[in-house]
Amino acid sequence: MDRQLNLNRAETFSFINPWIRYFLFFFSFLFWVFSLLIIAIGVYAKVQKATDTVRDTFLIDPALILIVVGVVMFFITFCGCIGALRENIRLLKTFSLSLILVFLTQLAIAVLGFFYSDQTRDALGKFVKKAIVHYRDDLDLQNLMDYIQKEFKCCGWNNYTDWSWNLYFNCTQENPSTERCAVPYSCCTPVPGEVVINTMCGFGIQIQKYLEATKSIYPEGCAEKAVMWIESHLLLVGALALGMALPQIAGIVLSQILISQIQDEISSVL
């Protein structure tokens, strides 16, 4: 009787924890669906929104970046889904190794960005300069610049006179534009009780002295404001970085545990 009971226990016992297995499956499946959404957004942006202006402003086409990131993410999460569901060691090892490579790549980029902060700032400065130059050429780019200036309460990259880089806001005497020497309305300080936004509030600002300009706009450049924002929100920046790292670390740990359990299960059968 005891011998029969021990045999039944041996038949029903498994080294593989179903909680770990199915948690890894649903974890991978969630990000697999998310990867399809990223690919769809990238394809839409490539077909509908990609313009020569956007390509000239960004070093790499943002739509192409979304598609590449989505495809890589799709491949990694597919390996995780099928590997966990079918208990396939090769797919789980591919999933784990891919996550390790992605994590190390992100870590390397963060470290290089920290140690080469001046070069990073110069690269961002070039992007903002191109965005200012093409401000009126692309609506999405215009909305992006307006959002940045409103969010950080800044104007231009170094200061408000940077808007002379733009053809329409250029402050030279030869410029026939009605917006000559102006800055976008997103540079303006909000007026209490104002219901309708005054889009002409920045007209003639560039010819004003700094102290005079502070009465109606945010005269500081976005470069300094961005640095100040990061320094004052280090906890938030750290939380975002941790939020990106934790799912990757969790995927690596869970896949390694599941691989070990599958190997133990195979060894017990042999």
Short mmCIF file of C-alpha atoms in Angstrom, two decimals:
data_model
loop_
_atom_site.label_atom_id
_atom_site.label_comp_id
_atom_site.label_asym_id
_atom_site.label_seq_id
_atom_site.Cartn_x
_atom_site.Cartn_y
_atom_site.Cartn_z
CA MET A 1 0.00 0.00 0.00
CA ASP A 2 2.79 2.42 0.96
CA ARG A 3 4.77 1.43 -2.13
CA GLN A 4 1.75 2.14 -4.37
CA LEU A 5 1.24 5.53 -2.67
CA ASN A 6 4.88 6.48 -3.25
CA LEU A 7 4.59 5.52 -6.92
CA ASN A 8 1.49 7.70 -7.33
CA ARG A 9 3.31 10.65 -5.73
CA ALA A 10 6.28 10.14 -8.04
CA GLU A 11 3.96 10.19 -11.06
CA THR A 12 2.18 13.39 -10.03
CA PHE A 13 5.27 15.30 -8.77
CA SER A 14 6.84 17.85 -11.13
CA PHE A 15 9.88 20.08 -10.70
CA ILE A 16 8.18 22.74 -12.86
CA ASN A 17 6.24 25.33 -10.87
CA PRO A 18 3.04 26.12 -12.83
CA TRP A 19 2.79 29.58 -11.21
CA ILE A 20 6.19 30.59 -12.58
CA ARG A 21 5.46 29.04 -15.96
CA TYR A 22 2.10 30.74 -16.53
CA PHE A 23 3.19 34.03 -14.98
CA LEU A 24 6.09 34.16 -17.45
CA PHE A 25 3.70 33.30 -20.28
CA PHE A 26 1.19 36.06 -19.46
CA PHE A 27 4.03 38.49 -18.71
CA SER A 28 5.51 37.84 -22.18
CA PHE A 29 2.09 37.84 -23.84
CA LEU A 30 1.27 41.29 -22.44
CA PHE A 31 4.46 42.79 -23.89
CA TRP A 32 3.95 40.81 -27.11
CA VAL A 33 0.60 42.60 -27.62
CA PHE A 34 2.29 45.90 -26.72
CA SER A 35 4.96 45.24 -29.37
CA LEU A 36 2.25 44.82 -32.03
CA LEU A 37 0.81 48.19 -30.98
CA ILE A 38 4.25 49.84 -31.32
CA ILE A 39 4.70 48.33 -34.81
CA ALA A 40 1.23 49.54 -35.84
CA ILE A 41 1.97 53.09 -34.62
CA GLY A 42 5.34 53.03 -36.40
CA VAL A 43 3.82 51.87 -39.69
CA TYR A 44 1.05 54.49 -39.42
CA ALA A 45 3.60 57.22 -38.74
CA LYS A 46 5.76 56.02 -41.63
CA VAL A 47 2.85 56.03 -44.09
CA GLN A 48 0.89 59.07 -42.89
CA LYS A 49 3.26 61.35 -40.96
CA ALA A 50 6.76 60.83 -42.34
CA THR A 51 7.89 64.02 -44.13
CA ASP A 52 11.23 65.35 -45.34
CA THR A 53 11.02 67.96 -42.57
CA VAL A 54 10.77 65.33 -39.83
CA ARG A 55 13.57 63.24 -41.35
CA ASP A 56 15.80 66.32 -41.53
CA THR A 57 15.06 67.30 -37.92
CA PHE A 58 15.64 63.90 -36.35
CA LEU A 59 18.92 62.03 -36.78
CA ILE A 60 16.91 58.86 -37.50
CA ASP A 61 13.31 58.64 -38.69
CA PRO A 62 11.20 58.20 -35.48
CA ALA A 63 8.74 55.96 -37.35
CA LEU A 64 11.58 53.65 -38.34
CA ILE A 65 12.80 53.53 -34.73
CA LEU A 66 9.31 52.52 -33.55
CA ILE A 67 9.10 49.76 -36.16
CA VAL A 68 12.56 48.37 -35.33
CA VAL A 69 11.90 48.49 -31.56
CA GLY A 70 8.49 46.84 -32.08
CA VAL A 71 9.92 44.03 -34.24
CA VAL A 72 12.77 43.31 -31.77
CA MET A 73 10.29 43.34 -28.88
CA PHE A 74 7.92 41.07 -30.84
CA PHE A 75 10.69 38.50 -31.41
CA ILE A 76 11.85 38.52 -27.77
CA THR A 77 8.37 38.25 -26.25
CA PHE A 78 7.33 35.58 -28.79
CA CYS A 79 10.25 33.43 -27.58
CA GLY A 80 9.12 34.03 -24.00
CA CYS A 81 5.48 33.14 -24.71
CA ILE A 82 6.10 29.93 -26.67
CA GLY A 83 9.10 28.95 -24.55
CA ALA A 84 7.07 29.12 -21.32
CA LEU A 85 3.99 27.48 -22.84
CA ARG A 86 5.84 24.61 -24.51
CA GLU A 87 8.61 24.37 -21.90
CA ASN A 88 11.16 24.84 -24.66
CA ILE A 89 14.64 25.43 -23.21
CA ARG A 90 16.11 26.86 -26.44
CA LEU A 91 13.40 29.49 -26.76
CA LEU A 92 13.65 30.37 -23.07
CA LYS A 93 17.43 30.74 -23.35
CA THR A 94 16.96 32.97 -26.42
CA PHE A 95 14.42 35.03 -24.48
CA SER A 96 16.71 35.37 -21.45
CA LEU A 97 19.84 36.18 -23.50
CA SER A 98 17.96 38.77 -25.58
CA LEU A 99 16.68 40.52 -22.44
CA ILE A 100 20.20 40.55 -20.99
CA LEU A 101 21.56 42.15 -24.18
CA VAL A 102 18.77 44.78 -24.22
CA PHE A 103 19.33 45.57 -20.53
CA LEU A 104 23.11 45.91 -20.97
CA THR A 105 22.60 48.11 -24.07
CA GLN A 106 20.29 50.46 -22.14
CA LEU A 107 22.73 50.53 -19.24
CA ALA A 108 25.63 51.37 -21.58
CA ILE A 109 23.64 54.19 -23.21
CA ALA A 110 22.76 55.64 -19.78
CA VAL A 111 26.40 55.49 -18.60
CA LEU A 112 27.72 57.04 -21.83
CA GLY A 113 25.06 59.75 -21.64
CA PHE A 114 26.16 60.56 -18.08
CA PHE A 115 29.92 60.62 -18.76
CA TYR A 116 29.55 62.40 -22.10
CA SER A 117 26.89 64.85 -20.92
CA ASP A 118 28.37 67.74 -22.93
CA GLN A 119 28.15 65.75 -26.17
CA THR A 120 24.61 64.68 -25.26
CA ARG A 121 23.64 68.30 -24.65
CA ASP A 122 25.19 69.35 -27.99
CA ALA A 123 23.22 66.63 -29.79
CA LEU A 124 19.99 67.79 -28.15
CA GLY A 125 20.89 71.37 -29.05
CA LYS A 126 21.24 70.43 -32.72
CA PHE A 127 17.85 68.71 -32.61
CA VAL A 128 16.14 71.75 -31.03
CA LYS A 129 17.82 74.09 -33.54
CA LYS A 130 16.50 72.01 -36.45
CA ALA A 131 13.06 71.90 -34.80
CA ILE A 132 13.10 75.71 -34.53
CA VAL A 133 14.19 76.07 -38.18
CA HIS A 134 11.35 73.78 -39.36
CA TYR A 135 8.78 75.01 -36.82
CA ARG A 136 6.28 76.18 -39.44
CA ASP A 137 6.96 73.33 -41.88
CA ASP A 138 5.39 70.45 -39.94
CA LEU A 139 2.38 70.64 -37.60
CA ASP A 140 3.46 67.71 -35.42
CA LEU A 141 6.92 69.24 -34.98
CA GLN A 142 5.32 72.58 -34.13
CA ASN A 143 3.10 70.94 -31.50
CA LEU A 144 6.13 69.16 -30.03
CA MET A 145 8.09 72.41 -29.65
CA ASP A 146 5.08 74.18 -28.17
CA TYR A 147 4.61 71.36 -25.65
CA ILE A 148 8.30 71.45 -24.62
CA GLN A 149 8.28 75.22 -24.14
CA LYS A 150 5.02 75.19 -22.17
CA GLU A 151 6.08 72.23 -20.01
CA PHE A 152 9.53 73.57 -19.14
CA LYS A 153 8.47 77.25 -19.21
CA CYS A 154 11.27 78.17 -21.58
CA CYS A 155 11.86 79.77 -24.97
CA GLY A 156 14.41 78.60 -27.54
CA TRP A 157 17.45 76.50 -26.67
CA ASN A 158 19.83 79.07 -25.15
CA ASN A 159 17.32 81.96 -24.89
CA TYR A 160 14.38 83.55 -26.69
CA THR A 161 16.55 85.12 -29.44
CA ASP A 162 17.21 81.61 -30.84
CA TRP A 163 13.92 81.96 -32.71
CA SER A 164 15.78 84.11 -35.25
CA TRP A 165 16.96 80.76 -36.67
CA ASN A 166 13.45 80.39 -38.07
CA LEU A 167 12.68 81.93 -41.47
CA TYR A 168 9.45 83.53 -40.27
CA PHE A 169 10.72 84.79 -36.89
CA ASN A 170 14.11 85.95 -38.19
CA CYS A 171 14.88 89.42 -36.85
CA THR A 172 16.88 90.83 -39.78
CA GLN A 173 15.65 93.93 -41.61
CA GLU A 174 15.35 91.97 -44.86
CA ASN A 175 12.70 89.63 -43.43
CA PRO A 176 9.26 90.59 -44.88
CA SER A 177 7.33 88.22 -42.56
CA THR A 178 4.64 89.68 -40.30
CA GLU A 179 6.13 87.50 -37.53
CA ARG A 180 9.54 89.17 -37.81
CA CYS A 181 11.31 89.37 -34.39
CA ALA A 182 8.47 87.39 -32.76
CA VAL A 183 8.49 84.17 -30.72
CA PRO A 184 5.75 81.48 -30.62
CA TYR A 185 2.84 81.95 -28.23
CA SER A 186 4.09 78.92 -26.24
CA CYS A 187 6.88 81.18 -24.91
CA CYS A 188 4.39 83.57 -23.34
CA THR A 189 3.55 83.61 -19.65
CA PRO A 190 -0.15 82.86 -19.06
CA VAL A 191 -2.42 85.76 -18.29
CA PRO A 192 -4.72 85.10 -15.27
CA GLY A 193 -8.35 84.78 -16.33
CA GLU A 194 -7.52 84.65 -20.05
CA VAL A 195 -10.08 82.48 -21.86
CA VAL A 196 -8.87 82.83 -25.45
CA ILE A 197 -5.13 82.34 -26.01
CA ASN A 198 -3.45 85.38 -27.55
CA THR A 199 -1.30 83.82 -30.30
CA MET A 200 0.27 87.23 -31.03
CA CYS A 201 1.60 87.72 -27.50
CA GLY A 202 5.19 87.07 -28.65
CA PHE A 203 5.30 89.64 -31.44
CA GLY A 204 8.33 91.95 -31.32
CA ILE A 205 9.82 90.20 -28.28
CA GLN A 206 13.26 89.54 -29.80
CA ILE A 207 14.09 93.27 -30.00
CA GLN A 208 13.32 93.70 -26.30
CA LYS A 209 15.94 93.56 -23.56
CA TYR A 210 16.01 90.56 -21.25
CA LEU A 211 14.35 92.28 -18.28
CA GLU A 212 11.66 93.79 -20.47
CA ALA A 213 10.98 90.43 -22.15
CA THR A 214 10.45 88.71 -18.78
CA LYS A 215 7.23 90.69 -18.36
CA SER A 216 5.49 88.75 -21.13
CA ILE A 217 7.49 85.57 -21.89
CA TYR A 218 9.74 82.93 -20.34
CA PRO A 219 13.14 84.26 -21.51
CA GLU A 220 15.29 81.34 -20.31
CA GLY A 221 16.39 78.69 -22.77
CA CYS A 222 15.11 75.11 -22.61
CA ALA A 223 18.68 73.76 -22.12
CA GLU A 224 19.03 75.17 -18.61
CA LYS A 225 15.40 74.52 -17.73
CA ALA A 226 15.73 70.84 -18.74
CA VAL A 227 18.82 70.42 -16.53
CA MET A 228 17.02 72.13 -13.63
CA TRP A 229 13.97 69.90 -14.15
CA ILE A 230 16.07 66.71 -14.05
CA GLU A 231 17.93 67.87 -10.92
CA SER A 232 14.67 68.68 -9.15
CA HIS A 233 12.98 65.41 -10.26
CA LEU A 234 15.79 62.92 -9.65
CA LEU A 235 13.41 60.64 -7.75
CA LEU A 236 10.99 60.56 -10.68
CA VAL A 237 13.81 59.97 -13.20
CA GLY A 238 15.13 57.14 -11.00
CA ALA A 239 11.64 55.63 -10.69
CA LEU A 240 11.18 55.71 -14.49
CA ALA A 241 14.58 54.05 -14.99
CA LEU A 242 13.71 51.42 -12.39
CA GLY A 243 10.30 50.91 -13.99
CA MET A 244 12.00 50.11 -17.30
CA ALA A 245 14.63 47.84 -15.70
CA LEU A 246 12.40 45.79 -13.38
CA PRO A 247 10.31 44.02 -16.08
CA GLN A 248 13.50 43.05 -17.91
CA ILE A 249 15.18 41.77 -14.73
CA ALA A 250 11.99 39.90 -13.78
CA GLY A 251 11.86 38.27 -17.21
CA ILE A 252 15.52 37.21 -16.97
CA VAL A 253 15.13 35.76 -13.45
CA LEU A 254 11.85 33.92 -14.17
CA SER A 255 13.13 32.42 -17.42
CA GLN A 256 16.32 31.21 -15.71
CA ILE A 257 14.30 29.63 -12.88
CA LEU A 258 12.01 27.92 -15.40
CA ILE A 259 14.98 26.66 -17.45
CA SER A 260 16.52 25.18 -14.29
CA GLN A 261 13.23 23.49 -13.35
CA ILE A 262 12.79 22.02 -16.84
CA GLN A 263 16.34 20.66 -16.75
CA ASP A 264 15.65 19.09 -13.33
CA GLU A 265 12.46 17.55 -14.72
CA ILE A 266 14.33 16.07 -17.67
CA SER A 267 17.08 14.70 -15.38
CA SER A 268 14.50 13.03 -13.13
CA VAL A 269 12.95 11.18 -16.08
CA LEU A 270 16.26 9.92 -17.50
#
